[in-house]
PDB file of C-alpha atoms in Angstrom:
ATOM      1  CA  UNK A 260     -47.049 -41.314 -47.627  1.00  0.00           C
ATOM      2  CA  UNK A 261     -44.336 -39.804 -48.674  1.00  0.00           C
ATOM      3  CA  UNK A 262     -42.177 -42.462 -50.156  1.00  0.00           C
ATOM      4  CA  UNK A 263     -44.120 -45.927 -51.522  1.00  0.00           C
ATOM      5  CA  UNK A 264     -42.850 -49.224 -48.785  1.00  0.00           C
ATOM      6  CA  UNK A 265     -40.769 -51.169 -50.344  1.00  0.00           C
ATOM      7  CA  UNK A 266     -41.151 -55.584 -48.445  1.00  0.00           C
ATOM      8  CA  UNK A 267     -37.349 -55.602 -50.571  1.00  0.00           C
ATOM      9  CA  UNK A 268     -36.254 -52.746 -48.245  1.00  0.00           C
ATOM     10  CA  UNK A 269     -37.746 -53.931 -45.363  1.00  0.00           C
ATOM     11  CA  UNK A 270     -36.327 -57.575 -46.173  1.00  0.00           C
ATOM     12  CA  UNK A 271     -32.723 -56.111 -46.454  1.00  0.00           C
ATOM     13  CA  UNK A 272     -32.821 -54.376 -43.381  1.00  0.00           C
ATOM     14  CA  UNK A 273     -33.740 -57.562 -41.553  1.00  0.00           C
ATOM     15  CA  UNK A 274     -37.023 -56.064 -40.135  1.00  0.00           C
ATOM     16  CA  UNK A 275     -39.063 -59.910 -40.630  1.00  0.00           C
ATOM     17  CA  UNK A 276     -36.729 -61.630 -38.025  1.00  0.00           C
ATOM     18  CA  UNK A 277     -38.625 -62.456 -34.803  1.00  0.00           C
ATOM     19  CA  UNK A 278     -37.263 -64.247 -31.532  1.00  0.00           C
ATOM     20  CA  UNK A 279     -36.978 -67.885 -30.861  1.00  0.00           C
ATOM     21  CA  UNK A 280     -40.172 -70.032 -31.527  1.00  0.00           C
ATOM     22  CA  UNK A 281     -40.271 -70.530 -27.804  1.00  0.00           C
ATOM     23  CA  UNK A 282     -40.280 -67.174 -26.770  1.00  0.00           C
ATOM     24  CA  UNK A 283     -43.322 -66.273 -29.209  1.00  0.00           C
ATOM     25  CA  UNK A 284     -46.481 -64.558 -27.806  1.00  0.00           C
ATOM     26  CA  UNK A 285     -49.509 -66.427 -29.443  1.00  0.00           C
ATOM     27  CA  UNK A 286     -51.527 -63.776 -30.186  1.00  0.00           C
ATOM     28  CA  UNK A 287     -48.550 -62.375 -32.859  1.00  0.00           C
ATOM     29  CA  UNK A 288     -49.731 -65.313 -34.617  1.00  0.00           C
ATOM     30  CA  UNK A 289     -51.562 -63.069 -37.797  1.00  0.00           C
ATOM     31  CA  UNK A 290     -48.609 -61.437 -38.138  1.00  0.00           C
ATOM     32  CA  UNK A 291     -45.908 -64.601 -38.751  1.00  0.00           C
ATOM     33  CA  UNK A 292     -45.501 -66.078 -41.825  1.00  0.00           C
ATOM     34  CA  UNK A 293     -43.185 -68.608 -40.813  1.00  0.00           C
ATOM     35  CA  UNK A 294     -41.111 -70.268 -38.486  1.00  0.00           C
ATOM     36  CA  UNK A 295     -37.425 -70.902 -39.919  1.00  0.00           C
ATOM     37  CA  UNK A 296     -34.386 -72.936 -37.980  1.00  0.00           C
ATOM     38  CA  UNK A 297     -36.387 -72.455 -34.764  1.00  0.00           C
ATOM     39  CA  UNK A 298     -36.795 -68.648 -35.283  1.00  0.00           C
ATOM     40  CA  UNK A 299     -40.633 -67.156 -36.251  1.00  0.00           C
ATOM     41  CA  UNK A 300     -40.411 -64.888 -39.486  1.00  0.00           C
ATOM     42  CA  UNK A 301     -42.438 -61.731 -39.688  1.00  0.00           C
ATOM     43  CA  UNK A 302     -44.867 -61.443 -42.622  1.00  0.00           C
ATOM     44  CA  UNK A 303     -43.291 -58.097 -44.314  1.00  0.00           C
ATOM     45  CA  UNK A 304     -46.642 -57.415 -46.708  1.00  0.00           C
ATOM     46  CA  UNK A 305     -48.332 -57.214 -43.440  1.00  0.00           C
ATOM     47  CA  UNK A 306     -45.131 -55.206 -41.601  1.00  0.00           C
ATOM     48  CA  UNK A 307     -45.666 -52.672 -44.642  1.00  0.00           C
ATOM     49  CA  UNK A 308     -49.433 -52.144 -44.600  1.00  0.00           C
ATOM     50  CA  UNK A 309     -49.592 -51.371 -40.715  1.00  0.00           C
ATOM     51  CA  UNK A 310     -46.138 -48.924 -41.430  1.00  0.00           C
ATOM     52  CA  UNK A 311     -48.963 -47.221 -43.860  1.00  0.00           C
ATOM     53  CA  UNK A 312     -51.868 -47.231 -41.432  1.00  0.00           C
ATOM     54  CA  UNK A 313     -50.048 -46.136 -38.509  1.00  0.00           C
ATOM     55  CA  UNK A 314     -48.117 -43.266 -40.778  1.00  0.00           C
ATOM     56  CA  UNK A 315     -51.656 -42.107 -41.995  1.00  0.00           C
ATOM     57  CA  UNK A 316     -52.884 -41.904 -38.666  1.00  0.00           C
ATOM     58  CA  UNK A 317     -49.309 -39.905 -37.282  1.00  0.00           C
ATOM     59  CA  UNK A 318     -49.533 -37.662 -40.135  1.00  0.00           C
ATOM     60  CA  UNK A 319     -53.207 -36.747 -39.016  1.00  0.00           C
ATOM     61  CA  UNK A 320     -51.810 -36.372 -35.359  1.00  0.00           C
ATOM     62  CA  UNK A 321     -48.889 -34.014 -36.553  1.00  0.00           C
ATOM     63  CA  UNK A 322     -50.640 -32.008 -38.717  1.00  0.00           C
ATOM     64  CA  UNK A 323     -53.036 -31.209 -35.860  1.00  0.00           C
ATOM     65  CA  UNK A 324     -50.056 -29.580 -33.595  1.00  0.00           C
ATOM     66  CA  UNK A 325     -50.252 -32.160 -31.229  1.00  0.00           C
ATOM     67  CA  UNK A 326     -46.963 -33.861 -29.999  1.00  0.00           C
ATOM     68  CA  UNK A 327     -45.903 -37.334 -30.440  1.00  0.00           C
ATOM     69  CA  UNK A 328     -43.824 -38.758 -27.651  1.00  0.00           C
ATOM     70  CA  UNK A 329     -41.545 -41.230 -28.926  1.00  0.00           C
ATOM     71  CA  UNK A 330     -40.032 -43.832 -26.081  1.00  0.00           C
ATOM     72  CA  UNK A 331     -36.731 -46.218 -26.927  1.00  0.00           C
ATOM     73  CA  UNK A 332     -34.371 -47.082 -24.078  1.00  0.00           C
ATOM     74  CA  UNK A 333     -32.678 -49.517 -25.472  1.00  0.00           C
ATOM     75  CA  UNK A 334     -28.833 -49.431 -26.654  1.00  0.00           C
ATOM     76  CA  UNK A 335     -29.795 -49.986 -30.334  1.00  0.00           C
ATOM     77  CA  UNK A 336     -32.308 -47.773 -30.461  1.00  0.00           C
ATOM     78  CA  UNK A 337     -31.691 -44.774 -28.624  1.00  0.00           C
ATOM     79  CA  UNK A 338     -29.695 -42.974 -31.135  1.00  0.00           C
ATOM     80  CA  UNK A 339     -31.502 -43.796 -34.190  1.00  0.00           C
ATOM     81  CA  UNK A 340     -34.907 -42.235 -32.201  1.00  0.00           C
ATOM     82  CA  UNK A 341     -32.899 -39.258 -30.992  1.00  0.00           C
ATOM     83  CA  UNK A 342     -31.936 -38.420 -34.359  1.00  0.00           C
ATOM     84  CA  UNK A 343     -35.319 -39.191 -36.212  1.00  0.00           C
ATOM     85  CA  UNK A 344     -37.294 -37.713 -33.719  1.00  0.00           C
ATOM     86  CA  UNK A 345     -35.155 -34.535 -33.317  1.00  0.00           C
ATOM     87  CA  UNK A 346     -35.235 -34.231 -37.050  1.00  0.00           C
ATOM     88  CA  UNK A 347     -39.115 -33.460 -36.751  1.00  0.00           C
ATOM     89  CA  UNK A 348     -38.934 -31.771 -33.945  1.00  0.00           C
ATOM     90  CA  UNK A 349     -41.015 -34.184 -31.572  1.00  0.00           C
ATOM     91  CA  UNK A 350     -40.067 -35.171 -28.140  1.00  0.00           C
ATOM     92  CA  UNK A 351     -38.399 -38.548 -26.883  1.00  0.00           C
ATOM     93  CA  UNK A 352     -37.556 -40.227 -24.289  1.00  0.00           C
ATOM     94  CA  UNK A 353     -34.090 -42.488 -24.522  1.00  0.00           C
ATOM     95  CA  UNK A 354     -32.662 -42.295 -21.075  1.00  0.00           C
ATOM     96  CA  UNK A 355     -34.460 -44.203 -17.834  1.00  0.00           C
ATOM     97  CA  UNK A 356     -38.449 -43.729 -18.138  1.00  0.00           C
ATOM     98  CA  UNK A 357     -39.369 -41.292 -15.743  1.00  0.00           C
ATOM     99  CA  UNK A 358     -42.378 -43.067 -13.569  1.00  0.00           C
ATOM    100  CA  UNK A 359     -45.292 -40.386 -13.789  1.00  0.00           C
ATOM    101  CA  UNK A 360     -43.761 -39.125 -16.627  1.00  0.00           C
ATOM    102  CA  UNK A 361     -47.932 -39.046 -18.352  1.00  0.00           C
ATOM    103  CA  UNK A 362     -50.017 -39.671 -15.007  1.00  0.00           C
ATOM    104  CA  UNK A 363     -47.899 -37.257 -12.932  1.00  0.00           C
ATOM    105  CA  UNK A 364     -47.229 -34.548 -16.084  1.00  0.00           C
ATOM    106  CA  UNK A 365     -47.537 -31.550 -13.859  1.00  0.00           C
ATOM    107  CA  UNK A 366     -44.420 -32.634 -11.546  1.00  0.00           C
ATOM    108  CA  UNK A 367     -42.197 -33.812 -14.602  1.00  0.00           C
ATOM    109  CA  UNK A 368     -43.337 -30.094 -16.179  1.00  0.00           C
ATOM    110  CA  UNK A 369     -42.271 -28.790 -12.917  1.00  0.00           C
ATOM    111  CA  UNK A 370     -38.480 -30.281 -13.067  1.00  0.00           C
ATOM    112  CA  UNK A 371     -38.370 -29.091 -16.760  1.00  0.00           C
ATOM    113  CA  UNK A 372     -39.213 -25.342 -15.191  1.00  0.00           C
ATOM    114  CA  UNK A 373     -36.408 -26.121 -12.657  1.00  0.00           C
ATOM    115  CA  UNK A 374     -33.992 -26.164 -15.439  1.00  0.00           C
ATOM    116  CA  UNK A 375     -35.787 -23.327 -17.327  1.00  0.00           C
ATOM    117  CA  UNK A 376     -35.191 -21.171 -13.880  1.00  0.00           C
ATOM    118  CA  UNK A 377     -31.245 -22.089 -13.614  1.00  0.00           C
ATOM    119  CA  UNK A 378     -30.616 -21.312 -17.040  1.00  0.00           C
ATOM    120  CA  UNK A 379     -32.156 -17.822 -15.954  1.00  0.00           C
ATOM    121  CA  UNK A 380     -29.841 -17.672 -12.479  1.00  0.00           C
ATOM    122  CA  UNK A 381     -27.163 -17.790 -15.006  1.00  0.00           C
ATOM    123  CA  UNK A 382     -28.116 -15.475 -17.397  1.00  0.00           C
ATOM    124  CA  UNK A 383     -29.119 -12.957 -15.004  1.00  0.00           C
ATOM    125  CA  UNK A 384     -25.765 -13.032 -12.182  1.00  0.00           C
ATOM    126  CA  UNK A 385     -27.408 -14.950  -9.656  1.00  0.00           C
ATOM    127  CA  UNK A 386     -25.593 -18.397 -10.325  1.00  0.00           C
ATOM    128  CA  UNK A 387     -22.048 -16.454  -9.314  1.00  0.00           C
ATOM    129  CA  UNK A 388     -23.391 -14.995  -5.919  1.00  0.00           C
ATOM    130  CA  UNK A 389     -23.331 -18.800  -5.106  1.00  0.00           C
ATOM    131  CA  UNK A 390     -20.408 -20.667  -3.181  1.00  0.00           C
ATOM    132  CA  UNK A 391     -18.542 -22.683  -5.258  1.00  0.00           C
ATOM    133  CA  UNK A 392     -20.023 -25.814  -3.686  1.00  0.00           C
ATOM    134  CA  UNK A 393     -23.215 -24.327  -4.298  1.00  0.00           C
ATOM    135  CA  UNK A 394     -22.794 -23.706  -8.527  1.00  0.00           C
ATOM    136  CA  UNK A 395     -21.132 -27.175  -8.626  1.00  0.00           C
ATOM    137  CA  UNK A 396     -24.482 -28.861  -6.913  1.00  0.00           C
ATOM    138  CA  UNK A 397     -27.079 -26.598  -9.224  1.00  0.00           C
ATOM    139  CA  UNK A 398     -24.411 -27.408 -12.174  1.00  0.00           C
ATOM    140  CA  UNK A 399     -24.809 -31.327 -11.583  1.00  0.00           C
ATOM    141  CA  UNK A 400     -28.731 -31.268 -11.333  1.00  0.00           C
ATOM    142  CA  UNK A 401     -28.954 -29.059 -14.181  1.00  0.00           C
ATOM    143  CA  UNK A 402     -27.234 -32.121 -16.338  1.00  0.00           C
ATOM    144  CA  UNK A 403     -28.852 -34.846 -14.951  1.00  0.00           C
ATOM    145  CA  UNK A 404     -32.130 -32.781 -15.580  1.00  0.00           C
ATOM    146  CA  UNK A 405     -30.877 -32.238 -18.865  1.00  0.00           C
ATOM    147  CA  UNK A 406     -30.410 -35.813 -19.798  1.00  0.00           C
ATOM    148  CA  UNK A 407     -33.010 -37.387 -18.260  1.00  0.00           C
ATOM    149  CA  UNK A 408     -35.757 -34.413 -19.494  1.00  0.00           C
ATOM    150  CA  UNK A 409     -33.878 -32.311 -21.597  1.00  0.00           C
ATOM    151  CA  UNK A 410     -35.611 -33.717 -25.227  1.00  0.00           C
ATOM    152  CA  UNK A 411     -39.179 -33.013 -23.441  1.00  0.00           C
ATOM    153  CA  UNK A 412     -38.814 -29.620 -22.662  1.00  0.00           C
ATOM    154  CA  UNK A 413     -40.733 -28.175 -25.515  1.00  0.00           C
ATOM    155  CA  UNK A 414     -43.525 -30.567 -24.528  1.00  0.00           C
ATOM    156  CA  UNK A 415     -46.057 -28.304 -22.750  1.00  0.00           C
ATOM    157  CA  UNK A 416     -48.982 -30.822 -22.776  1.00  0.00           C
ATOM    158  CA  UNK A 417     -49.655 -34.387 -22.276  1.00  0.00           C
ATOM    159  CA  UNK A 418     -48.473 -35.866 -26.247  1.00  0.00           C
ATOM    160  CA  UNK A 419     -51.399 -36.767 -28.718  1.00  0.00           C
ATOM    161  CA  UNK A 420     -49.810 -40.338 -29.151  1.00  0.00           C
ATOM    162  CA  UNK A 421     -46.944 -42.081 -27.970  1.00  0.00           C
ATOM    163  CA  UNK A 422     -44.603 -43.981 -30.371  1.00  0.00           C
ATOM    164  CA  UNK A 423     -42.536 -47.191 -28.774  1.00  0.00           C
ATOM    165  CA  UNK A 424     -39.391 -49.211 -29.796  1.00  0.00           C
ATOM    166  CA  UNK A 425     -40.321 -52.584 -27.847  1.00  0.00           C
ATOM    167  CA  UNK A 426     -43.490 -52.871 -25.735  1.00  0.00           C
ATOM    168  CA  UNK A 427     -41.744 -55.352 -23.238  1.00  0.00           C
ATOM    169  CA  UNK A 428     -39.385 -53.173 -22.284  1.00  0.00           C
ATOM    170  CA  UNK A 429     -41.127 -49.493 -22.247  1.00  0.00           C
ATOM    171  CA  UNK A 430     -44.016 -51.696 -20.311  1.00  0.00           C
ATOM    172  CA  UNK A 431     -44.268 -48.620 -18.248  1.00  0.00           C
ATOM    173  CA  UNK A 432     -44.928 -46.598 -20.623  1.00  0.00           C
ATOM    174  CA  UNK A 433     -47.242 -48.382 -21.960  1.00  0.00           C
ATOM    175  CA  UNK A 434     -49.285 -48.644 -18.808  1.00  0.00           C
ATOM    176  CA  UNK A 435     -49.250 -44.700 -18.615  1.00  0.00           C
ATOM    177  CA  UNK A 436     -50.559 -44.393 -22.020  1.00  0.00           C
ATOM    178  CA  UNK A 437     -53.407 -47.085 -21.617  1.00  0.00           C
ATOM    179  CA  UNK A 438     -54.306 -45.436 -18.199  1.00  0.00           C
ATOM    180  CA  UNK A 439     -54.670 -41.697 -19.700  1.00  0.00           C
ATOM    181  CA  UNK A 440     -56.347 -43.510 -23.646  1.00  0.00           C
ATOM    182  CA  UNK A 441     -53.149 -42.206 -25.362  1.00  0.00           C
ATOM    183  CA  UNK A 442     -53.010 -43.940 -28.660  1.00  0.00           C
ATOM    184  CA  UNK A 443     -50.339 -46.411 -28.543  1.00  0.00           C
ATOM    185  CA  UNK A 444     -47.936 -46.571 -31.858  1.00  0.00           C
ATOM    186  CA  UNK A 445     -45.025 -49.311 -31.946  1.00  0.00           C
ATOM    187  CA  UNK A 446     -42.356 -51.691 -33.134  1.00  0.00           C
ATOM    188  CA  UNK A 447     -43.931 -55.099 -31.651  1.00  0.00           C
ATOM    189  CA  UNK A 448     -41.769 -58.277 -32.144  1.00  0.00           C
ATOM    190  CA  UNK A 449     -42.929 -61.956 -32.039  1.00  0.00           C
ATOM    191  CA  UNK A 450     -42.423 -62.416 -28.292  1.00  0.00           C
ATOM    192  CA  UNK A 451     -44.793 -58.919 -27.272  1.00  0.00           C
ATOM    193  CA  UNK A 452     -48.528 -58.830 -27.106  1.00  0.00           C
ATOM    194  CA  UNK A 453     -49.711 -56.802 -29.854  1.00  0.00           C
ATOM    195  CA  UNK A 454     -53.277 -56.506 -27.840  1.00  0.00           C
ATOM    196  CA  UNK A 455     -51.377 -53.567 -25.489  1.00  0.00           C
ATOM    197  CA  UNK A 456     -51.402 -51.338 -29.055  1.00  0.00           C
ATOM    198  CA  UNK A 457     -53.662 -49.377 -31.005  1.00  0.00           C
ATOM    199  CA  UNK A 458     -51.297 -49.925 -33.978  1.00  0.00           C
ATOM    200  CA  UNK A 459     -49.110 -52.321 -34.156  1.00  0.00           C
ATOM    201  CA  UNK A 460     -46.099 -52.890 -37.103  1.00  0.00           C
ATOM    202  CA  UNK A 461     -44.543 -56.163 -36.397  1.00  0.00           C
ATOM    203  CA  UNK A 462     -41.421 -56.090 -36.470  1.00  0.00           C
ATOM    204  CA  UNK A 463     -37.940 -56.781 -35.573  1.00  0.00           C
ATOM    205  CA  UNK A 464     -37.439 -54.524 -32.663  1.00  0.00           C
ATOM    206  CA  UNK A 465     -33.821 -55.456 -31.589  1.00  0.00           C
ATOM    207  CA  UNK A 466     -31.851 -54.913 -35.081  1.00  0.00           C
ATOM    208  CA  UNK A 467     -30.501 -51.105 -35.481  1.00  0.00           C
ATOM    209  CA  UNK A 468     -31.127 -51.327 -39.260  1.00  0.00           C
ATOM    210  CA  UNK A 469     -34.481 -52.620 -38.422  1.00  0.00           C
ATOM    211  CA  UNK A 470     -35.372 -49.730 -36.263  1.00  0.00           C
ATOM    212  CA  UNK A 471     -33.774 -47.359 -38.293  1.00  0.00           C
ATOM    213  CA  UNK A 472     -35.691 -48.666 -41.535  1.00  0.00           C
ATOM    214  CA  UNK A 473     -39.537 -48.583 -39.440  1.00  0.00           C
ATOM    215  CA  UNK A 474     -38.350 -45.049 -38.072  1.00  0.00           C
ATOM    216  CA  UNK A 475     -37.692 -43.623 -41.219  1.00  0.00           C
ATOM    217  CA  UNK A 476     -40.976 -44.328 -42.538  1.00  0.00           C
ATOM    218  CA  UNK A 477     -42.813 -43.148 -39.750  1.00  0.00           C
ATOM    219  CA  UNK A 478     -40.594 -39.703 -39.308  1.00  0.00           C
ATOM    220  CA  UNK A 479     -41.446 -39.024 -43.046  1.00  0.00           C
ATOM    221  CA  UNK A 480     -45.296 -39.451 -42.303  1.00  0.00           C
ATOM    222  CA  UNK A 481     -45.186 -36.644 -39.347  1.00  0.00           C
ATOM    223  CA  UNK A 482     -42.628 -34.389 -41.198  1.00  0.00           C
ATOM    224  CA  UNK A 483     -45.401 -34.501 -43.923  1.00  0.00           C
ATOM    225  CA  UNK A 484     -48.711 -33.990 -41.233  1.00  0.00           C
ATOM    226  CA  UNK A 485     -46.186 -30.903 -40.286  1.00  0.00           C
ATOM    227  CA  UNK A 486     -45.431 -29.585 -43.854  1.00  0.00           C
ATOM    228  CA  UNK A 487     -49.710 -29.821 -44.357  1.00  0.00           C
ATOM    229  CA  UNK A 488     -49.813 -27.930 -41.016  1.00  0.00           C
ATOM    230  CA  UNK A 489     -47.741 -24.749 -42.256  1.00  0.00           C
ATOM    231  CA  UNK A 490     -49.100 -25.230 -45.780  1.00  0.00           C
ATOM    232  CA  UNK A 491     -52.553 -24.812 -44.002  1.00  0.00           C
ATOM    233  CA  UNK A 492     -51.694 -21.969 -41.754  1.00  0.00           C
ATOM    234  CA  UNK A 493     -49.734 -19.807 -44.366  1.00  0.00           C
ATOM    235  CA  UNK A 494     -53.034 -20.051 -46.431  1.00  0.00           C
ATOM    236  CA  UNK A 495     -55.736 -18.854 -43.546  1.00  0.00           C
ATOM    237  CA  UNK A 496     -52.723 -15.948 -42.897  1.00  0.00           C
ATOM    238  CA  UNK A 497     -53.016 -15.156 -46.366  1.00  0.00           C
ATOM    239  CA  UNK A 498     -56.794 -14.745 -46.344  1.00  0.00           C
ATOM    240  CA  UNK A 499     -56.716 -12.834 -43.422  1.00  0.00           C
ATOM    241  CA  UNK A 500     -54.380 -10.437 -44.808  1.00  0.00           C
ATOM    242  CA  UNK A 501     -56.966 -10.348 -48.160  1.00  0.00           C
ATOM    243  CA  UNK A 502     -59.653  -9.863 -45.870  1.00  0.00           C
ATOM    244  CA  UNK A 503     -57.877  -6.986 -44.114  1.00  0.00           C
ATOM    245  CA  UNK A 504     -56.491  -5.588 -47.130  1.00  0.00           C
ATOM    246  CA  UNK A 505     -60.452  -5.346 -48.929  1.00  0.00           C
ATOM    247  CA  UNK A 506     -62.041  -4.036 -45.947  1.00  0.00           C
ATOM    248  CA  UNK A 507     -58.907  -1.426 -45.829  1.00  0.00           C
ATOM    249  CA  UNK A 508     -60.001  -0.817 -49.441  1.00  0.00           C
ATOM    250  CA  UNK A 509     -63.976  -0.557 -48.566  1.00  0.00           C
ATOM    251  CA  UNK A 510     -63.326   1.580 -45.574  1.00  0.00           C
ATOM    252  CA  UNK A 511     -61.360   3.739 -47.552  1.00  0.00           C
ATOM    253  CA  UNK A 512     -64.105   3.791 -50.614  1.00  0.00           C
ATOM    254  CA  UNK A 513     -66.344   4.798 -48.100  1.00  0.00           C
ATOM    255  CA  UNK A 514     -64.706   7.667 -46.448  1.00  0.00           C
ATOM    256  CA  UNK A 515     -63.763   8.731 -50.106  1.00  0.00           C
ATOM    257  CA  UNK A 516     -67.700   8.754 -50.876  1.00  0.00           C
ATOM    258  CA  UNK A 517     -68.959  10.257 -47.327  1.00  0.00           C
ATOM    259  CA  UNK A 518     -66.081  12.943 -48.520  1.00  0.00           C
ATOM    260  CA  UNK A 519     -67.376  13.341 -51.700  1.00  0.00           C
ATOM    261  CA  UNK A 520     -70.986  13.829 -50.442  1.00  0.00           C
ATOM    262  CA  UNK A 521     -69.942  16.306 -47.684  1.00  0.00           C
ATOM    263  CA  UNK A 522     -68.393  18.524 -50.741  1.00  0.00           C
ATOM    264  CA  UNK A 523     -71.498  18.040 -52.624  1.00  0.00           C
ATOM    265  CA  UNK A 524     -73.567  18.757 -49.720  1.00  0.00           C
ATOM    266  CA  UNK A 525     -71.734  22.111 -49.059  1.00  0.00           C
ATOM    267  CA  UNK A 526     -71.219  23.530 -52.565  1.00  0.00           C
ATOM    268  CA  UNK A 527     -75.164  23.214 -52.762  1.00  0.00           C
ATOM    269  CA  UNK A 528     -75.469  25.012 -49.181  1.00  0.00           C
ATOM    270  CA  UNK A 529     -73.205  27.555 -51.134  1.00  0.00           C
TER     271      UNK A 529
END
């Protein structure tokens, strides 16, 4: 991964603060360091190792050209996820999770296409032929669709993975991904069940500083994967150009040789 994970940075961001001990999920026991003032403290060395592991896997997914869908609808995570996922051109859901987002993806795509057709109406002038009331209704529908699905408009097929902040809150997204065997990466707090997740990042999923710190590392890994993909494609393109160029040179040399042979033959006949 691009930047080394410093446990001190995670500590300063409050990534180690878990929930009240009475609210804990016993399956989180391997990731808990201690209990202090009735609150569980997360082992940040394990968190750092898990961020690394998740980052490597996300890097590979991004390098393969598949999309990673980021999901966080809680207030303190929404803006951070929109900014970080948007910066690496990945889709995200920060409003209410649309039921069937994954399991009924065809219907969701139809809704996205509806947005596109409204935009087309506005460009070709059809929109202006509608009555004032109809235009208002269409505008409202467009705004509603944009708010719910605008951030996934470019996601033309099911994502290669989900990254979730707070699996308890986003339990519907978790269930849909599980049903379709889509890998789940998540920030998992001490009150959640890590067994629902393929790549667990034990961390405080309530504080914005903690969310930002983890997301910064994760999206840096995604950006690295995208860069590798870009470099690989450029390399292939260059190799193809070289091959075509060499082929043209061979063809030209062959044509010149043929022309020379014909000229010699013609001279001999004369």
